[in-house]
Structures are given as structure tokens and as C-alpha cells.
């Protein structure tokens, strides 16, 4: 059970670069390199909202009502990230079942 890391170029002007770590214990850690900004979220807090060629990765508060942060991504990158999260959830489920 290892964290998976991806590097994405975020659309916009100027383009920003993000390093995203998907941690199988249920966390996503995002670092925006140019801004030296670091954000975290539990899988349950995340939602993908697609509009055209863009997809927003949205993090909601624990209560699920307030938006904490929003990261605009290329839709293809967002699909890749969604698959990584799904895979990590399956890995955790298998591990917990085996315990």
C-alpha cells in the first residue's frame, strides 16, 4: 500500500504545476509548486464537477456544505486522479478485509 504521485499542469494563465499524492489511507495531498501552496483532503470530502474540457476538484468541509477549496484541472487529468482515488479506496478495503 503505497502513495501514488502524479504531476499535473493546471489550466489557466499563468499555468501552474501541481504535485498530487493519493495516500491509500484516504487522503489526497496537493502541492501547487509556483505558489508553494499545500492542501489536503479526505477522499469523502472530494467531488469532481465537469464543465466542458475542465473539471473542478472541489473539497467540501466535514459537514459537506461549505466549499473549502477548488482546483481547476484538465478533464483528462481529473479522470486519471479519480481512477487513482478509486484504486486506493479498493486497496484499503482489501487490506481492512484481510485484517
CSV table of N, CA and C in Angstrom, one decimal, residues 6-86:
chain,number,residue,atom,x,y,z
A,6,UNK,N,1.3,12.0,-8.8
A,6,UNK,CA,1.2,12.5,-10.2
A,6,UNK,C,1.5,13.9,-10.3
A,7,UNK,N,2.0,14.4,-11.4
A,7,UNK,CA,2.3,15.8,-11.7
A,7,UNK,C,1.3,16.2,-12.8
A,8,UNK,N,0.6,17.3,-12.5
A,8,UNK,CA,-0.4,17.8,-13.4
A,8,UNK,C,-0.1,19.3,-13.7
A,9,UNK,N,-0.4,19.7,-14.9
A,9,UNK,CA,-0.3,21.1,-15.3
A,9,UNK,C,-1.7,21.6,-15.2
A,10,UNK,N,-1.9,22.7,-14.4
A,10,UNK,CA,-3.3,23.2,-14.2
A,10,UNK,C,-3.5,24.3,-15.3
A,11,UNK,N,-4.7,24.3,-15.9
A,11,UNK,CA,-5.0,25.2,-17.0
A,11,UNK,C,-5.2,26.6,-16.4
A,12,UNK,N,-4.9,27.6,-17.1
A,12,UNK,CA,-5.1,29.0,-16.7
A,12,UNK,C,-3.9,29.8,-17.1
A,13,UNK,N,-4.0,31.1,-16.8
A,13,UNK,CA,-2.9,32.0,-17.1
A,13,UNK,C,-2.4,32.6,-15.8
A,14,UNK,N,-1.2,32.4,-15.4
A,14,UNK,CA,-0.2,31.5,-15.9
A,14,UNK,C,-0.6,30.1,-15.6
A,15,UNK,N,0.0,29.1,-16.3
A,15,UNK,CA,-0.2,27.7,-16.0
A,15,UNK,C,0.5,27.5,-14.7
A,16,UNK,N,-0.1,26.7,-13.8
A,16,UNK,CA,0.5,26.3,-12.6
A,16,UNK,C,0.8,24.8,-12.6
A,17,UNK,N,1.7,24.3,-11.8
A,17,UNK,CA,2.0,22.9,-11.8
A,17,UNK,C,1.7,22.3,-10.4
A,18,UNK,N,1.0,21.2,-10.4
A,18,UNK,CA,0.6,20.6,-9.1
A,18,UNK,C,1.2,19.2,-9.0
A,19,UNK,N,1.6,18.9,-7.8
A,19,UNK,CA,2.0,17.5,-7.5
A,19,UNK,C,0.9,17.0,-6.6
A,20,UNK,N,0.3,15.9,-7.0
A,20,UNK,CA,-0.8,15.3,-6.2
A,20,UNK,C,-0.4,13.9,-5.7
A,21,UNK,N,-0.5,13.7,-4.4
A,21,UNK,CA,-0.2,12.4,-3.8
A,21,UNK,C,-1.5,11.8,-3.3
A,22,UNK,N,-1.8,10.6,-3.7
A,22,UNK,CA,-3.0,9.9,-3.3
A,22,UNK,C,-2.5,8.9,-2.3
A,23,UNK,N,-2.9,9.0,-1.1
A,23,UNK,CA,-2.5,8.2,0.0
A,23,UNK,C,-3.6,7.2,0.3
A,24,UNK,N,-3.3,5.9,0.2
A,24,UNK,CA,-4.3,4.9,0.3
A,24,UNK,C,-5.1,4.8,1.7
A,25,UNK,N,-4.6,5.5,2.7
A,25,UNK,CA,-5.4,5.6,3.9
A,25,UNK,C,-6.6,6.6,3.8
A,26,UNK,N,-6.8,7.2,2.7
A,26,UNK,CA,-7.9,8.0,2.4
A,26,UNK,C,-7.7,9.5,2.3
A,27,UNK,N,-6.4,9.9,2.0
A,27,UNK,CA,-6.1,11.3,1.9
A,27,UNK,C,-5.5,11.6,0.5
A,28,UNK,N,-5.8,12.9,0.1
A,28,UNK,CA,-5.1,13.5,-1.1
A,28,UNK,C,-4.4,14.7,-0.6
A,29,UNK,N,-3.1,14.8,-1.0
A,29,UNK,CA,-2.2,15.9,-0.7
A,29,UNK,C,-1.8,16.6,-2.0
A,30,UNK,N,-2.1,17.9,-2.1
A,30,UNK,CA,-1.8,18.6,-3.3
A,30,UNK,C,-0.9,19.7,-3.0
A,31,UNK,N,0.2,19.9,-3.8
A,31,UNK,CA,1.1,21.0,-3.7
A,31,UNK,C,1.1,21.7,-5.0
A,32,UNK,N,0.8,23.0,-4.9
A,32,UNK,CA,0.9,23.9,-6.1
A,32,UNK,C,2.3,24.5,-6.1
A,33,UNK,N,3.1,24.1,-7.0
A,33,UNK,CA,4.6,24.4,-6.9
A,33,UNK,C,4.9,25.9,-7.0
A,34,UNK,N,4.3,26.6,-7.9
A,34,UNK,CA,4.6,28.0,-8.1
A,34,UNK,C,4.2,28.9,-6.9
A,35,UNK,N,3.1,28.5,-6.2
A,35,UNK,CA,2.6,29.3,-5.1
A,35,UNK,C,3.1,28.7,-3.8
A,36,UNK,N,3.8,27.6,-3.8
A,36,UNK,CA,4.2,26.9,-2.6
A,36,UNK,C,3.0,26.7,-1.6
A,37,UNK,N,1.9,26.3,-2.2
A,37,UNK,CA,0.7,26.1,-1.5
A,37,UNK,C,0.4,24.6,-1.3
A,38,UNK,N,0.0,24.2,-0.2
A,38,UNK,CA,-0.2,22.8,0.1
A,38,UNK,C,-1.6,22.7,0.7
A,39,UNK,N,-2.4,21.7,0.1
A,39,UNK,CA,-3.8,21.5,0.5
A,39,UNK,C,-4.0,20.0,0.7
A,40,UNK,N,-4.8,19.6,1.6
A,40,UNK,CA,-5.1,18.2,1.9
A,40,UNK,C,-6.6,18.0,2.0
A,41,UNK,N,-7.1,16.8,1.8
A,41,UNK,CA,-8.5,16.4,1.9
A,41,UNK,C,-8.6,14.9,2.1
A,42,UNK,N,-9.7,14.5,2.8
A,42,UNK,CA,-10.1,13.1,2.8
A,42,UNK,C,-10.8,12.8,1.5
A,43,UNK,N,-10.8,11.6,1.1
A,43,UNK,CA,-11.5,11.2,-0.1
A,43,UNK,C,-13.0,11.6,0.0
A,44,UNK,N,-13.6,11.4,1.2
A,44,UNK,CA,-15.0,11.6,1.3
A,44,UNK,C,-15.3,13.1,1.1
A,45,UNK,N,-14.4,14.0,1.3
A,45,UNK,CA,-14.6,15.4,1.1
A,45,UNK,C,-14.6,15.9,-0.3
A,46,UNK,N,-14.1,15.0,-1.2
A,46,UNK,CA,-13.8,15.4,-2.6
A,46,UNK,C,-15.0,15.2,-3.6
A,47,UNK,N,-15.1,16.0,-4.5
A,47,UNK,CA,-16.1,15.9,-5.6
A,47,UNK,C,-15.5,16.4,-6.9
A,48,UNK,N,-15.9,15.8,-8.0
A,48,UNK,CA,-15.4,16.3,-9.3
A,48,UNK,C,-16.6,16.9,-10.0
A,49,UNK,N,-16.4,18.1,-10.5
A,49,UNK,CA,-17.5,18.8,-11.3
A,49,UNK,C,-17.0,19.1,-12.7
A,50,UNK,N,-17.5,18.5,-13.7
A,50,UNK,CA,-17.0,18.7,-15.0
A,50,UNK,C,-17.9,19.7,-15.8
A,51,UNK,N,-17.2,20.6,-16.5
A,51,UNK,CA,-17.8,21.6,-17.4
A,51,UNK,C,-16.9,21.8,-18.6
A,52,UNK,N,-17.4,21.2,-19.7
A,52,UNK,CA,-16.6,21.2,-20.9
A,52,UNK,C,-15.3,20.5,-20.8
A,53,UNK,N,-14.2,21.1,-21.2
A,53,UNK,CA,-12.9,20.4,-21.1
A,53,UNK,C,-12.2,20.6,-19.7
A,54,UNK,N,-12.9,21.2,-18.8
A,54,UNK,CA,-12.4,21.5,-17.5
A,54,UNK,C,-13.1,20.7,-16.5
A,55,UNK,N,-12.5,20.3,-15.4
A,55,UNK,CA,-13.1,19.6,-14.3
A,55,UNK,C,-12.5,20.3,-13.0
A,56,UNK,N,-13.4,20.6,-12.1
A,56,UNK,CA,-13.0,21.2,-10.8
A,56,UNK,C,-13.0,20.1,-9.8
A,57,UNK,N,-11.9,20.0,-9.1
A,57,UNK,CA,-11.8,19.1,-8.0
A,57,UNK,C,-12.1,20.0,-6.8
A,58,UNK,N,-13.2,19.7,-6.1
A,58,UNK,CA,-13.8,20.5,-5.1
A,58,UNK,C,-13.7,19.8,-3.8
A,59,UNK,N,-13.2,20.4,-2.7
A,59,UNK,CA,-13.1,19.9,-1.4
A,59,UNK,C,-14.2,20.6,-0.5
A,60,UNK,N,-15.0,19.8,0.1
A,60,UNK,CA,-16.1,20.3,1.0
A,60,UNK,C,-15.7,20.1,2.4
A,61,UNK,N,-16.2,20.9,3.3
A,61,UNK,CA,-16.0,20.8,4.7
A,61,UNK,C,-16.5,19.5,5.2
A,62,UNK,N,-16.1,19.1,6.4
A,62,UNK,CA,-16.5,17.8,7.0
A,62,UNK,C,-18.1,17.7,7.0
A,63,UNK,N,-18.8,18.8,7.2
A,63,UNK,CA,-20.2,18.7,7.2
A,63,UNK,C,-20.8,18.6,5.8
A,64,UNK,N,-19.9,18.8,4.8
A,64,UNK,CA,-20.3,18.6,3.4
A,64,UNK,C,-21.1,19.8,2.8
A,65,UNK,N,-21.1,20.9,3.4
A,65,UNK,CA,-21.9,22.0,2.9
A,65,UNK,C,-21.1,23.2,2.4
A,66,UNK,N,-19.9,23.4,3.0
A,66,UNK,CA,-19.1,24.6,2.7
A,66,UNK,C,-17.9,24.1,1.8
A,67,UNK,N,-17.7,24.8,0.7
A,67,UNK,CA,-16.6,24.6,-0.1
A,67,UNK,C,-15.3,25.1,0.5
A,68,UNK,N,-14.3,24.2,0.7
A,68,UNK,CA,-13.0,24.6,1.3
A,68,UNK,C,-12.0,25.1,0.3
A,69,UNK,N,-11.9,24.4,-0.8
A,69,UNK,CA,-11.1,24.8,-1.9
A,69,UNK,C,-11.5,24.1,-3.2
A,70,UNK,N,-11.0,24.7,-4.3
A,70,UNK,CA,-11.5,24.3,-5.6
A,70,UNK,C,-10.2,24.3,-6.5
A,71,UNK,N,-10.0,23.2,-7.2
A,71,UNK,CA,-8.8,23.2,-8.1
A,71,UNK,C,-9.2,22.8,-9.5
A,72,UNK,N,-9.1,23.8,-10.4
A,72,UNK,CA,-9.4,23.6,-11.8
A,72,UNK,C,-8.4,22.7,-12.5
A,73,UNK,N,-8.9,21.6,-13.2
A,73,UNK,CA,-8.0,20.7,-13.9
A,73,UNK,C,-8.4,20.4,-15.3
A,74,UNK,N,-7.5,19.9,-16.1
A,74,UNK,CA,-7.9,19.4,-17.4
A,74,UNK,C,-8.7,18.1,-17.1
A,75,UNK,N,-9.8,17.9,-17.9
A,75,UNK,CA,-10.7,16.8,-17.6
A,75,UNK,C,-10.0,15.4,-17.7
A,76,UNK,N,-9.0,15.3,-18.6
A,76,UNK,CA,-8.3,14.0,-18.7
A,76,UNK,C,-7.5,13.8,-17.4
A,77,UNK,N,-6.8,14.8,-16.9
A,77,UNK,CA,-6.1,14.7,-15.7
A,77,UNK,C,-7.0,14.4,-14.5
A,78,UNK,N,-8.2,15.0,-14.5
A,78,UNK,CA,-9.1,14.7,-13.4
A,78,UNK,C,-9.6,13.3,-13.4
A,79,UNK,N,-9.8,12.7,-14.7
A,79,UNK,CA,-10.2,11.3,-14.8
A,79,UNK,C,-9.1,10.4,-14.2
A,80,UNK,N,-7.9,10.7,-14.6
A,80,UNK,CA,-6.7,10.0,-14.1
A,80,UNK,C,-6.7,10.0,-12.5
A,81,UNK,N,-6.9,11.2,-12.0
A,81,UNK,CA,-6.9,11.3,-10.5
A,81,UNK,C,-8.1,10.5,-9.9
A,82,UNK,N,-9.2,10.6,-10.5
A,82,UNK,CA,-10.4,9.9,-10.0
A,82,UNK,C,-10.1,8.4,-10.0
A,83,UNK,N,-9.4,7.9,-11.0
A,83,UNK,CA,-9.1,6.4,-11.0
A,83,UNK,C,-8.1,6.1,-9.9
A,84,UNK,N,-7.1,7.0,-9.7
A,84,UNK,CA,-6.2,6.7,-8.6
A,84,UNK,C,-6.9,6.7,-7.3
A,85,UNK,N,-7.8,7.6,-7.0
A,85,UNK,CA,-8.5,7.6,-5.8
A,85,UNK,C,-9.3,6.3,-5.6
A,86,UNK,N,-10.0,5.9,-6.7
A,86,UNK,CA,-10.8,4.7,-6.7
A,86,UNK,C,-10.0,3.5,-6.4
